[in-house]
mmCIF file of C-alpha atoms in Angstrom:
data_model
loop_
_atom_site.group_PDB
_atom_site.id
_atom_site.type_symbol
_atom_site.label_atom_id
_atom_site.label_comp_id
_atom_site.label_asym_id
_atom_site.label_seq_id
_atom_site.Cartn_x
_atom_site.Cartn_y
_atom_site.Cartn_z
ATOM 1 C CA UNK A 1 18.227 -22.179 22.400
ATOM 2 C CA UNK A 2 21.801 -22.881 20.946
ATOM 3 C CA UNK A 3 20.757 -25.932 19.645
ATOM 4 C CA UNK A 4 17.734 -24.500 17.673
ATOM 5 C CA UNK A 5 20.568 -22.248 16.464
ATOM 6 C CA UNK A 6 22.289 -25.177 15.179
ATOM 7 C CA UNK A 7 20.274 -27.262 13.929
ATOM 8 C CA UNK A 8 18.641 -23.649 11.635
ATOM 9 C CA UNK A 9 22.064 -23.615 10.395
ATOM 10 C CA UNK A 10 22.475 -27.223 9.215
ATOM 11 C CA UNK A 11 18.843 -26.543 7.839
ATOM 12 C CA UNK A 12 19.686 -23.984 5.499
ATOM 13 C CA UNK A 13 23.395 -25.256 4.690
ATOM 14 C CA UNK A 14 21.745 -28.333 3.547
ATOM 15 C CA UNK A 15 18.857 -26.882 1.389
ATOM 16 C CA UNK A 16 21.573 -24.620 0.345
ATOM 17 C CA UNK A 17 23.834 -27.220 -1.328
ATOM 18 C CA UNK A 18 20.626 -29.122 -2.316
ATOM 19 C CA UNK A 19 19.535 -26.089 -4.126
ATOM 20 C CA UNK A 20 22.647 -25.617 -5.964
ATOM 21 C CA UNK A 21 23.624 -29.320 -6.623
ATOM 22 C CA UNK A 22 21.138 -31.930 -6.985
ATOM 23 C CA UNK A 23 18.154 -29.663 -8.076
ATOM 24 C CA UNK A 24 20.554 -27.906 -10.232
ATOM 25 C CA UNK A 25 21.310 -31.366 -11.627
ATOM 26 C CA UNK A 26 17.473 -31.844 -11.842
ATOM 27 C CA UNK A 27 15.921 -28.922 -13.420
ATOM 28 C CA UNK A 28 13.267 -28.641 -15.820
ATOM 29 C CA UNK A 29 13.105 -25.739 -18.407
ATOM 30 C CA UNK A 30 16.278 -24.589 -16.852
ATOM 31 C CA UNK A 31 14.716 -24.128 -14.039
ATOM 32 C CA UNK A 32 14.962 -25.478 -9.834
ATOM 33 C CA UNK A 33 12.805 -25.068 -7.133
ATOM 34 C CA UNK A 34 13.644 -22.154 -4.415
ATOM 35 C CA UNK A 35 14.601 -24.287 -1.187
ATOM 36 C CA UNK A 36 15.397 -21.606 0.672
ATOM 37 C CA UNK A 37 12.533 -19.571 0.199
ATOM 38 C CA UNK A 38 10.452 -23.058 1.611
ATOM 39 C CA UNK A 39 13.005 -22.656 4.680
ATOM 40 C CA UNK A 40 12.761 -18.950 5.236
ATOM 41 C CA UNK A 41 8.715 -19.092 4.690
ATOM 42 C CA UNK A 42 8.402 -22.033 7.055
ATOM 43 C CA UNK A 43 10.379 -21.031 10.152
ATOM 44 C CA UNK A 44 8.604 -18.051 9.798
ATOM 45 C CA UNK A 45 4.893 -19.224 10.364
ATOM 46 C CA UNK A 46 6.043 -22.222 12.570
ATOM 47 C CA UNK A 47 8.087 -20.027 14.984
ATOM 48 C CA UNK A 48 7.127 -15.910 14.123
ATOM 49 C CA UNK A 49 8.510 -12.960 12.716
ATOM 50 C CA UNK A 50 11.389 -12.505 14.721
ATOM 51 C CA UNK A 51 12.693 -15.543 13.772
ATOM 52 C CA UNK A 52 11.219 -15.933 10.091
ATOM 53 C CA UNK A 53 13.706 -12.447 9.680
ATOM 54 C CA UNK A 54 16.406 -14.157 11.320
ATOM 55 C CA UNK A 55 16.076 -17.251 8.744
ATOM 56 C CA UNK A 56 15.376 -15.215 6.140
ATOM 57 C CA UNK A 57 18.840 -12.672 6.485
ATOM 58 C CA UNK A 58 21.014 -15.394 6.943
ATOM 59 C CA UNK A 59 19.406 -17.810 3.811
ATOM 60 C CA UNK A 60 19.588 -14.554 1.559
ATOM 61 C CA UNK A 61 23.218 -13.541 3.027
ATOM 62 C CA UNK A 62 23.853 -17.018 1.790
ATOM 63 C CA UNK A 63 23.043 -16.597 -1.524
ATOM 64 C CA UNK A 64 24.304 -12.911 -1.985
ATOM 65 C CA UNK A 65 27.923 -13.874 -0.581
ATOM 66 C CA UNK A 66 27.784 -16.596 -3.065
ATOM 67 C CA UNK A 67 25.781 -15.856 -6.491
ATOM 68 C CA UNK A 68 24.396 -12.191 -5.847
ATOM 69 C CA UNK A 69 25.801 -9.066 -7.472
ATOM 70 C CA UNK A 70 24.909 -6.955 -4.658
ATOM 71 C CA UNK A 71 25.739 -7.881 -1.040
ATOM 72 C CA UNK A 72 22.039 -7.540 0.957
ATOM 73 C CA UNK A 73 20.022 -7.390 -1.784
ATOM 74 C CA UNK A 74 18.411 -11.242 -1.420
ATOM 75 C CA UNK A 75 19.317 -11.075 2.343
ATOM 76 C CA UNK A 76 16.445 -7.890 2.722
ATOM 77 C CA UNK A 77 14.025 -9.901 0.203
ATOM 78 C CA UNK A 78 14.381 -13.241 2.819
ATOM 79 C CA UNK A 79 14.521 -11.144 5.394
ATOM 80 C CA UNK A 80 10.831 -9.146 4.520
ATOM 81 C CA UNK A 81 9.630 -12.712 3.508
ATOM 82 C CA UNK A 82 10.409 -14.475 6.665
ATOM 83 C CA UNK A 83 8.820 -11.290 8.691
ATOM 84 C CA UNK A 84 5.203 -11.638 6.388
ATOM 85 C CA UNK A 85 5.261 -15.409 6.986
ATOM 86 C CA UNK A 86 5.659 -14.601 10.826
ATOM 87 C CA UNK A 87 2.499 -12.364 10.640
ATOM 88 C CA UNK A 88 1.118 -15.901 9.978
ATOM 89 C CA UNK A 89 2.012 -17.755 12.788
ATOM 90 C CA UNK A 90 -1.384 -16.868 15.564
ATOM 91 C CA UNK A 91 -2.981 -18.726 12.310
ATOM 92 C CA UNK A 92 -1.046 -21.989 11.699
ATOM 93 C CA UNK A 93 -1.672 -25.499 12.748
ATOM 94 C CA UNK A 94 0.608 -28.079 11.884
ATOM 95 C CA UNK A 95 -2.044 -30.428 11.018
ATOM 96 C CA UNK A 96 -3.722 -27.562 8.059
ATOM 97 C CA UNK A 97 -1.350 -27.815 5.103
ATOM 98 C CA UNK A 98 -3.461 -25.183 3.097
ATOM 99 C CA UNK A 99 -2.087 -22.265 4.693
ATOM 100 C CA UNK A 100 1.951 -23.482 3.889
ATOM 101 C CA UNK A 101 1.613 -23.789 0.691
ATOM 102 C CA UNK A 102 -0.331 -20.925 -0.227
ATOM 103 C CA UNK A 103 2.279 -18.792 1.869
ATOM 104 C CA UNK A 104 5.196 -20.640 0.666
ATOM 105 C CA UNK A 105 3.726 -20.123 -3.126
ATOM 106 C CA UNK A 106 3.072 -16.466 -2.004
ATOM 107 C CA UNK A 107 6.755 -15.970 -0.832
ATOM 108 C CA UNK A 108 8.513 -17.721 -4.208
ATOM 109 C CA UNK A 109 6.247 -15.757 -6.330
ATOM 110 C CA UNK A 110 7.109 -12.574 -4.563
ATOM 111 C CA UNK A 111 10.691 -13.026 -3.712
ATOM 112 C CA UNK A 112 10.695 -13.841 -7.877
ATOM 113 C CA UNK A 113 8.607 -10.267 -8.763
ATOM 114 C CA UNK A 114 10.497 -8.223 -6.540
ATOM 115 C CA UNK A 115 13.685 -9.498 -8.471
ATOM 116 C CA UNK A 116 12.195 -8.770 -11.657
ATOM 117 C CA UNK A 117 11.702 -5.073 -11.140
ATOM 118 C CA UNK A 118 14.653 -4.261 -8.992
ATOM 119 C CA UNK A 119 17.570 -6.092 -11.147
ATOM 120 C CA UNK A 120 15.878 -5.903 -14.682
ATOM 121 C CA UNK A 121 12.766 -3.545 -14.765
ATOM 122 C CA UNK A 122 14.893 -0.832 -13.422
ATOM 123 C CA UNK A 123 17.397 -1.413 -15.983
ATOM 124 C CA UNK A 124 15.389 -1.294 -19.167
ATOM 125 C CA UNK A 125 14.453 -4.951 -19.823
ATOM 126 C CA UNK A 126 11.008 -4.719 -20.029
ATOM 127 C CA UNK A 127 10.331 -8.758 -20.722
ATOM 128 C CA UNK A 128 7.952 -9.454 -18.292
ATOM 129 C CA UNK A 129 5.722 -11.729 -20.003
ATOM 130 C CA UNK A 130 8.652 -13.983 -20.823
ATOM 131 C CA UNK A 131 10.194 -13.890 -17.618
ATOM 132 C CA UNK A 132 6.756 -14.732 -16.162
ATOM 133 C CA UNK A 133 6.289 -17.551 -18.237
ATOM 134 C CA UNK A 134 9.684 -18.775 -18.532
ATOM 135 C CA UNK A 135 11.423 -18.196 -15.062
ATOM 136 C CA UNK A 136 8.611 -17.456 -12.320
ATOM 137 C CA UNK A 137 5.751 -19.644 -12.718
ATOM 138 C CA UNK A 138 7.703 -22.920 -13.493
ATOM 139 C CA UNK A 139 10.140 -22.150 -10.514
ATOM 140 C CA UNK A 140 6.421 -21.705 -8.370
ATOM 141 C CA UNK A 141 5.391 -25.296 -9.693
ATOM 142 C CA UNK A 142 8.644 -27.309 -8.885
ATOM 143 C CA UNK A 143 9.146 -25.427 -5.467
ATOM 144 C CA UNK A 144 5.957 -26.457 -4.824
ATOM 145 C CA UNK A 145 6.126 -29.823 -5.607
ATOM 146 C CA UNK A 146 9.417 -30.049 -3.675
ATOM 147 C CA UNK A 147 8.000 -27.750 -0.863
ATOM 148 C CA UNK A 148 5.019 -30.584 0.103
ATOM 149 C CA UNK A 149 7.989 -33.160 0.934
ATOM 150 C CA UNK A 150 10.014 -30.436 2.570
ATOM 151 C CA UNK A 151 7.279 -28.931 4.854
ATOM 152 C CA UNK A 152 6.666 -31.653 6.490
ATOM 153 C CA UNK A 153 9.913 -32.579 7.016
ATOM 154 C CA UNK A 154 10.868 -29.043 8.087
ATOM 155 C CA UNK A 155 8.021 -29.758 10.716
ATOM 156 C CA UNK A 156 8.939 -32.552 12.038
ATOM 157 C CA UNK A 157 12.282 -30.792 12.584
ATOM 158 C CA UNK A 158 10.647 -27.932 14.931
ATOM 159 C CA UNK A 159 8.080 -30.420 16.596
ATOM 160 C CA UNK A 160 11.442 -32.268 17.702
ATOM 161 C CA UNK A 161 12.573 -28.901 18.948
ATOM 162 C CA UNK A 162 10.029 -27.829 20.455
ATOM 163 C CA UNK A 163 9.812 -31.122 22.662
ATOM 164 C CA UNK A 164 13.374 -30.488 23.203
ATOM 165 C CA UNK A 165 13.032 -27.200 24.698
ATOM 166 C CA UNK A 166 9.888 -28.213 26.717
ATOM 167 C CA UNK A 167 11.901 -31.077 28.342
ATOM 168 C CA UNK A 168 14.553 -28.549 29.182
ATOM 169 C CA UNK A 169 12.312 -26.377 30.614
ATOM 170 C CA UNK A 170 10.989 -28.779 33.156
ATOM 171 C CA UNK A 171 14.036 -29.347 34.442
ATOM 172 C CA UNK A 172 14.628 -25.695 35.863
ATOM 173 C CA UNK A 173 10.930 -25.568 37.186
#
């Protein structure tokens, strides 16, 4: 249990510094894909809701202590994200890569929209179209380029886990 813990945390640290380094380093159109919405999204259909909103507070905590203007506001977005994804879970197989990616596209485009008309629709700028075409749908095509490496890689990660945790179990039976 600790060690799933642990291992979450190194997770999202690395995607984190990922995110803001080397894909920072590699955008196109000023733009890099949303690691940590591929994270939040996948721990939440691999594992459930509970801990999709666990995921999801502590990658959005991340990124409000860090770049947001408002402390909880991308910690409640991540945090709703990870709990949808979690609805998910009774319908996952590892082996069906459909269902990731369209939830994982779901989740960026969402988390993005939500943004939109809480930080700039509420405050007058009305440029949707542009934002659409400039910021939100070419973020949704390199996270979801980057998310087909990352999901499996991410799923290897809980298989490991989970094998972990099984072994562990059979000792105390």
């Amino acid at each position: 249990m600790m060690r799933r813990k642990l291992v979450i945390a190194a997770v999202i640290i690395v995607c984190f510094l990922l995110q803001c380094t080397v894909f920072k380093a590699l955008n196109i159109a000023n733009v890099s894909p949303n690691l940590l919405i591929v994270v939040t999204a996948a721990f939440g259909f691999m594992r459930g809701k509970k801990e999709g909103l666990f995921t999801g507070f502590f990658c959005g905590l991340l990124i409000d202590l860090l770049f947001g203007g408002v402390l909880g506001f991308y910690a409640l977005i991540y945090m709703f994200i990870g709990y949808f994804n979690g609805l998910f879970k009774r319908i996952f197989f590892p082996d069906d890569v459909r269902l990731p990616i369209v939830l994982i596209a779901l989740s960026d485009f969402g988390c993005n929209l939500l943004t939109f008309f809480i930080l700039f629709w509420f405050r007058g700028r009305f440029s949707f179209g542009y934002y659409l075409l400039h910021i939100i749908l070419p973020e949704l095509v390199y996270t979801m380029v980057i998310s087909i490496l990352l999901y499996f890689i991410l799923l290897k990660i809980n298989q490991k886990l989970e094998e972990i945790e099984k072994r562990s179990a059979a000792k105390f039976v």
